Coordinates of C-alpha atoms in Angstrom, one line a residue:
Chain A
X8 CA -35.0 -9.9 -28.2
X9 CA -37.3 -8.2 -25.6
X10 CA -37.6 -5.3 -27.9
X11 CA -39.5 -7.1 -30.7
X12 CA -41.3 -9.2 -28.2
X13 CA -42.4 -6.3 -26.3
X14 CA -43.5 -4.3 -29.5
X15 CA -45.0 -7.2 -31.6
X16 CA -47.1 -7.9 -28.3
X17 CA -48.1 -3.7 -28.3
X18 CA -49.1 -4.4 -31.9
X19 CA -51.1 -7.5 -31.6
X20 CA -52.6 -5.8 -28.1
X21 CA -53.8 -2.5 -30.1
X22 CA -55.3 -4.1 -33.2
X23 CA -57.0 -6.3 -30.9
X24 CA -59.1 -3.6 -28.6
X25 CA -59.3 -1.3 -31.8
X26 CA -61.0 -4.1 -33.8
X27 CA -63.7 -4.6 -30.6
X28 CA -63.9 -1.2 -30.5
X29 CA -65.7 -0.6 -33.7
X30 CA -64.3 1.1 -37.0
X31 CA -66.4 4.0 -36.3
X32 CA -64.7 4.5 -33.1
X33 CA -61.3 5.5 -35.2
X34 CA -62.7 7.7 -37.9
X35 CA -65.3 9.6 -36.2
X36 CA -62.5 11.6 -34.7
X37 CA -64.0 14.1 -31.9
X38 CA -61.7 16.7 -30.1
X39 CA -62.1 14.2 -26.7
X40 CA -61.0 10.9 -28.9
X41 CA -58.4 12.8 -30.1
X42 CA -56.8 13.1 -26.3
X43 CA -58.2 9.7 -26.3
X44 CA -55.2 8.6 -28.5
X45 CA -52.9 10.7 -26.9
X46 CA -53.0 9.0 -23.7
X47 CA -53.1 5.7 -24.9
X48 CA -50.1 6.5 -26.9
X49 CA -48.2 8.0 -23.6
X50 CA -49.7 4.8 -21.7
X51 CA -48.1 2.2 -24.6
X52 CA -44.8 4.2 -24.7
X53 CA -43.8 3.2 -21.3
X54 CA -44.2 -0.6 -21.9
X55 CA -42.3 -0.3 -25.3
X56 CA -39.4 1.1 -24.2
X57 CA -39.4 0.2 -20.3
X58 CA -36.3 1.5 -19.0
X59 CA -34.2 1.0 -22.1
X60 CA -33.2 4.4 -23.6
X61 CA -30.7 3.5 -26.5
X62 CA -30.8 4.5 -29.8
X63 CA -30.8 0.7 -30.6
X64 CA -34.2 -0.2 -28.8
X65 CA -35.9 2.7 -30.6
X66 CA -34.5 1.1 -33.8
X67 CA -35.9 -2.2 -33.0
X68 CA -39.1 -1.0 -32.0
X69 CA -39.8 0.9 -34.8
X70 CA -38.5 -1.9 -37.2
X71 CA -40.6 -4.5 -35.8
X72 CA -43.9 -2.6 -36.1
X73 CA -43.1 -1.3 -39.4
X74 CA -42.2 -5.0 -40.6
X75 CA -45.8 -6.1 -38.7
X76 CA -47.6 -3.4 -40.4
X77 CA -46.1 -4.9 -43.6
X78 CA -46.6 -8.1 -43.1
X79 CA -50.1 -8.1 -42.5
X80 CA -50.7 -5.9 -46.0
X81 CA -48.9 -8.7 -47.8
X82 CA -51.7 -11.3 -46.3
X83 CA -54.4 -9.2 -46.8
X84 CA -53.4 -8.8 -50.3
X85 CA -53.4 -12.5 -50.5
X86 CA -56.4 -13.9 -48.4
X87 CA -59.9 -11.4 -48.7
X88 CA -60.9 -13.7 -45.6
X89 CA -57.7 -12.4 -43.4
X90 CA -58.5 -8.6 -44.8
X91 CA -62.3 -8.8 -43.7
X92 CA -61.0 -10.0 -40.4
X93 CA -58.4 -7.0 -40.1
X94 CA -60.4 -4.2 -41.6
X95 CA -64.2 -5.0 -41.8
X96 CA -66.5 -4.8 -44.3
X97 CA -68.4 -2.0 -45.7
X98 CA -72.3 -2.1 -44.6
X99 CA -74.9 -0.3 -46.0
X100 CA -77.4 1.7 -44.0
X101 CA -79.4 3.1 -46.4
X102 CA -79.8 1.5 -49.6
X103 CA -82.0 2.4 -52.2
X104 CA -83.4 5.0 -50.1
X105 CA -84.7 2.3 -47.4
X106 CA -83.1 3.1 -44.0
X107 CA -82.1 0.0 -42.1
X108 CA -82.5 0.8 -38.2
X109 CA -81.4 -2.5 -37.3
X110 CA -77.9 -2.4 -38.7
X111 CA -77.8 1.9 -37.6
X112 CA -78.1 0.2 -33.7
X113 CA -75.3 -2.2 -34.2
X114 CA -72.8 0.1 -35.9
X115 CA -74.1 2.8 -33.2
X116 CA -74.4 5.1 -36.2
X117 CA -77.6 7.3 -35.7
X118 CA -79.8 9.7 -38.5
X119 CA -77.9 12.6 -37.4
X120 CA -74.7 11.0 -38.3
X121 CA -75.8 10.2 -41.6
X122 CA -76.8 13.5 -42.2
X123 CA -74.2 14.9 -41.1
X124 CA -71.8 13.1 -43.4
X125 CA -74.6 14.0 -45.9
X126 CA -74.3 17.6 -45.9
X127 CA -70.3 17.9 -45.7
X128 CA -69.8 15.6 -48.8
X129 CA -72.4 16.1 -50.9
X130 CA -74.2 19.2 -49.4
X131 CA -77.5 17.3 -48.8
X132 CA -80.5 18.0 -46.5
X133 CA -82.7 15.6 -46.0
X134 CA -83.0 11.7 -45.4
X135 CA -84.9 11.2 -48.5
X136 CA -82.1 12.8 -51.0
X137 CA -79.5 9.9 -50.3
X138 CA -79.8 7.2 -52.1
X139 CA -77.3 4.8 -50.5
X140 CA -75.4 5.5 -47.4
X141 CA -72.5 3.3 -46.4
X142 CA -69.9 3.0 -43.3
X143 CA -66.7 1.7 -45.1
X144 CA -64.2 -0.6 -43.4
X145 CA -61.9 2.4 -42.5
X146 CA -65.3 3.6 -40.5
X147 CA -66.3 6.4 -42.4
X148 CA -69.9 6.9 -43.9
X149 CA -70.1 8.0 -47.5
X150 CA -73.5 9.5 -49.2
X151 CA -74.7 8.3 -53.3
X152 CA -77.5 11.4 -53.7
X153 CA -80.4 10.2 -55.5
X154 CA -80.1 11.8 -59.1
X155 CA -82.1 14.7 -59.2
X156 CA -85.1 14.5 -61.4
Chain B
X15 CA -66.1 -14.7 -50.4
X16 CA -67.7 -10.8 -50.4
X17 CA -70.3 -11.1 -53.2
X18 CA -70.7 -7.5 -54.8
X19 CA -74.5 -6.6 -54.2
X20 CA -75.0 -5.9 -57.6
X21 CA -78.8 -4.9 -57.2
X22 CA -79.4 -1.4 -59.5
X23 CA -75.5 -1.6 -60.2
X24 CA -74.4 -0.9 -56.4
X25 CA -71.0 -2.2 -56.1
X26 CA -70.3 -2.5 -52.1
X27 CA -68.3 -5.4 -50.9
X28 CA -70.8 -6.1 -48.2
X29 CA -70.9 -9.3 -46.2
X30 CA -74.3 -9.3 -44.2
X31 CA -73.6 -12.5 -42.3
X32 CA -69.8 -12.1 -41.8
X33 CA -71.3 -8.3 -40.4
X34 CA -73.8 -10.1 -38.1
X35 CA -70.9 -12.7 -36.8
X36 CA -68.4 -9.9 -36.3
X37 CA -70.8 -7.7 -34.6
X38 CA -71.1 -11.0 -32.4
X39 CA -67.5 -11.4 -31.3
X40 CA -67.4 -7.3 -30.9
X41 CA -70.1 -7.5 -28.3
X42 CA -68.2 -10.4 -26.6
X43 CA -65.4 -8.5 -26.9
X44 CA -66.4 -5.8 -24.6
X45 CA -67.8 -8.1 -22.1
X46 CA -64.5 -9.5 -21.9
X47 CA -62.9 -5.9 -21.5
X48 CA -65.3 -5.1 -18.9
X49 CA -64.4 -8.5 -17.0
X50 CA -60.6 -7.6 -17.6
X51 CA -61.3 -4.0 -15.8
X52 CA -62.9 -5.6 -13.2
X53 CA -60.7 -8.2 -12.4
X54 CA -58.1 -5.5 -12.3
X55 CA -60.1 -3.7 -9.4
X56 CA -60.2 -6.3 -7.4
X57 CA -56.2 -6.7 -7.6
X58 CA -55.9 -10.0 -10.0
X59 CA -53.5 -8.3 -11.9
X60 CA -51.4 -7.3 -8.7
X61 CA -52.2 -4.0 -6.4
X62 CA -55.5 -4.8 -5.3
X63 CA -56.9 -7.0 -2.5
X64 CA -56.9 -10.2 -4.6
X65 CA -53.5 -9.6 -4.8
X66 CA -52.1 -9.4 -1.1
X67 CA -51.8 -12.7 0.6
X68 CA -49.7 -13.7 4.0
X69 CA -48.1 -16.4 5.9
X70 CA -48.0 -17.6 9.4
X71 CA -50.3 -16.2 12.1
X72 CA -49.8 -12.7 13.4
X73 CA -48.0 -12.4 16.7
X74 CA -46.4 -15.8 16.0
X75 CA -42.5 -16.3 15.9
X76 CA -42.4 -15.6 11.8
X77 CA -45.6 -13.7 9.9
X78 CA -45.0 -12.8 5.9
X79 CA -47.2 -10.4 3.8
X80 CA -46.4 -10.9 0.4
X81 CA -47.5 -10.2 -2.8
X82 CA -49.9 -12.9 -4.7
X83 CA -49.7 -11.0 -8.2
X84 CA -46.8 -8.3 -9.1
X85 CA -45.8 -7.0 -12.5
X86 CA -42.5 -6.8 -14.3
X87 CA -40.4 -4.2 -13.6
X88 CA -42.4 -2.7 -11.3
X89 CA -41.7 -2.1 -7.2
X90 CA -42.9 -4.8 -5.3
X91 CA -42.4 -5.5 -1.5
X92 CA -42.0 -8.1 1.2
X93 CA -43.1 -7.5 5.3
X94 CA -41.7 -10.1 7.3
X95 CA -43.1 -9.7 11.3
X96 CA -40.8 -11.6 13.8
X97 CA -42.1 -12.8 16.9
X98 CA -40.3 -13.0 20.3
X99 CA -39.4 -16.5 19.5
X100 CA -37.5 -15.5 16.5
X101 CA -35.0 -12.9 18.6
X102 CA -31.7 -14.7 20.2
X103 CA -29.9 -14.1 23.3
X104 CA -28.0 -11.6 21.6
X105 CA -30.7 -9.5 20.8
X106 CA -30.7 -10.4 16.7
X107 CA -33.3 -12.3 14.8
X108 CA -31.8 -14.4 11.8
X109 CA -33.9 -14.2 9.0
X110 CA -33.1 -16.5 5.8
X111 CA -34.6 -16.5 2.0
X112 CA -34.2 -18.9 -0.4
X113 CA -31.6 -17.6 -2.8
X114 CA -33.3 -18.8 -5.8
X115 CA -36.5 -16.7 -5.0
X116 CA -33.9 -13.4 -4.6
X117 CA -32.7 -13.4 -8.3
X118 CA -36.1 -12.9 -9.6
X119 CA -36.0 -9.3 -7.7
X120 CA -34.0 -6.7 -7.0
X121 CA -33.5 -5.5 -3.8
X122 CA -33.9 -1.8 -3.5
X123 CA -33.7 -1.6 0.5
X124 CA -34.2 -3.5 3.8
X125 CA -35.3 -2.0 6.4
X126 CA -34.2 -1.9 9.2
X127 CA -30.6 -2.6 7.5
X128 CA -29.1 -5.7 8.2
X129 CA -26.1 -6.4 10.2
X130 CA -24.4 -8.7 7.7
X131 CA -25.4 -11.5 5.2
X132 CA -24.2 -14.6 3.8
X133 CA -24.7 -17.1 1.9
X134 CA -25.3 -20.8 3.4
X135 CA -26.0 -23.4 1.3
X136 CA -29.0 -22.3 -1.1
X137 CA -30.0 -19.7 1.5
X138 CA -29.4 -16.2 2.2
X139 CA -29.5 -15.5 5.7
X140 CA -29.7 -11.5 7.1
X141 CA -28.6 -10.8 10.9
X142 CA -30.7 -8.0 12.6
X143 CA -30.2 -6.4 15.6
X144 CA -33.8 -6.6 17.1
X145 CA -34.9 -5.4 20.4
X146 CA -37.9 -7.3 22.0
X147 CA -40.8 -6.1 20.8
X148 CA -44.7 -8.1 22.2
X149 CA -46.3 -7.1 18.9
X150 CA -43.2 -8.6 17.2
X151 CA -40.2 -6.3 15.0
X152 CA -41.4 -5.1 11.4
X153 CA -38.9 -6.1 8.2
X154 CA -39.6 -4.7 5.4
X155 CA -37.7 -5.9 1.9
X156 CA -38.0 -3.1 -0.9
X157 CA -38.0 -5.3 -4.5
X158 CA -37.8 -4.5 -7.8
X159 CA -39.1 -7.3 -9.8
X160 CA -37.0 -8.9 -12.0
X161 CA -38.2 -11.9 -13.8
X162 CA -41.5 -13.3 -15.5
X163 CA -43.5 -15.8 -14.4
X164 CA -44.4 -18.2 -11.2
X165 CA -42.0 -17.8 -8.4
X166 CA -41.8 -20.2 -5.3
X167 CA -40.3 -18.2 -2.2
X168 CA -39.6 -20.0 1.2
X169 CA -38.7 -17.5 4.0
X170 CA -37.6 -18.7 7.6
X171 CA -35.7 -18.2 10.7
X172 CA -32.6 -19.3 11.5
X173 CA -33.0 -22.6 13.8
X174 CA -37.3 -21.9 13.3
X175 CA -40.0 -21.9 11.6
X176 CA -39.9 -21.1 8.1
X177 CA -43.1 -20.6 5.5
X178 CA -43.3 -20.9 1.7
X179 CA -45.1 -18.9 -0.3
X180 CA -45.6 -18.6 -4.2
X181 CA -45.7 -15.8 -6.8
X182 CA -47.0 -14.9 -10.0
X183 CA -45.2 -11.6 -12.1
X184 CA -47.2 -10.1 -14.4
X185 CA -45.0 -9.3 -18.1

């Protein structure tokens, strides 16, 4: 019992402070944020499996976050209210070429960002090239180039 | 419902006001995380000063430290100081817990050791051999806690004073 209590609570915990933490947090993966999740990891493991090393807890933990995991798709395939709660919803930043500096503060995405995402998908090099610019509920920004004339 | 923004054929599921409201709760969010870290300093969540409390004067015949907030599984401890008044003719003190409060830890060590124990009525009660001491004779109880939740504790000596204290474990 303490098994699935103990990992549905880990579950619940993590999608909690990941979900404050922003979606760009979690995509905008640098090599620090990468040790980031590491640690956290190592810090969570300890709680999961406290002092119980059998095969059988490992089995229940695993089961129980898989079956969480799947749970939660199945209700956000149902309710689109429960999936912009879990996942966000895409913003624009740039739309139409008009830069919105308001919503850049908020998401705590800055110019550089956007070019930066700019250049590696689309090879771009300037602000006034992209059209529309958008961080997507997984956190990532993509670029529509205005069509070249 | 996410209305497409359909202006110049732009399909984005965006949702400007559910965006403002969740930047909202995100921002309350943190403030809440940054309350949680700071209650945590100060020892709400056991280890810290909030989290130490005692019972009985020092110098007096029975003086507990315990601990306010502990954590699951986790080492905890318990000092009991006996005073003068506490040590018998034969140069023990007899120091009793309630035997309730002892299932929700482990004990990992006393020290010194005790004598002997036993069990009378819903009380556990150590012998020590104690030599006089003016600034009184240090017990210490290594624990290991045990069980969730509130726990009510009463320690005492034998034929003395006795003083309850009470618990919170941390999952």
């Amino acid at each position: 019992m303490d098994s699935v209590l103990r990992a549905a609570a880990v579950y619940i915990f993590l999608l909690l402070v990941f979900r404050l933490a922003g979606n760009r947090s979690v995509a905008q993966i640098t090599a620090f944020d990468f040790i980031l999740l590491l640690i956290i990891s190592e810090a969570i493991q300890q709680a999961i499996i406290t002092d119980d090393y059998s095969v059988t807890n490992a089995f229940l933990v695993v089961t129980t976050l898989m079956g969480l995991d799947i749970m939660l798709s199945l209700w956000k395939q149902r309710s689109e209210r429960f999936e912009k709660f879990l996942d966000g919803v895409p913003l624009a930043l740039i739309e139409n070429g008009k830069l919105f500096k308001d919503r850049m503060s908020m998401e705590r995405v800055d110019a550089n960002d956007i070019l930066a995402a700019a250049r590696e998908m689309q090879g771009l090099e300037r602000l006034d090239q992209i059209k529309h610019a958008v961080v997507e509920a997984s956190g990532g920004i993509t670029i529509i180039p205005k069509k070249e004339k | 419902m996410a209305t497409p923004n359909k202006n110049d054929g732009f399909e984005i599921g965006q949702d400007l006001e559910f965006q403002r409201k969740s930047w909202k709760v995100q921002r309350f969010g943190w403030l809440v995380m940054l309350l949680i870290v700071v209650a945590a300093l100060l020892g709400l969540f056991g280890g810290g000063p909030l989290a130490h409390d005692d019972a009985g004067s020092k110098g007096s015949t029975l003086y507990v430290e315990y601990r306010r907030f502990q954590r699951y599984n986790s080492p905890a401890e318990l000092r009991i100081t006996v005073g003068p008044g506490a040590i018998r003719a034969d140069s023990t003190a007899r120091i009793w817990l309630d035997r309730e409060w002892l299932t929700a830890s482990e004990i990992k060590a006393i020290v010194p050791e005790p004598e002997r124990s036993e069990n009378i009525e819903d009380r556990t009660v150590y012998t020590f051999r104690v030599a006089p001491a003016a600034a009184g004779s240090l017990i210490t109880f290594a624990l290991w806690t045990r069980k969730i939740g509130r726990q009510r504790g009463r320690v005492g000596v034998d034929a003395g004073p006795s003083h309850r204290f009470s618990q919170f474990t941390y999952p």
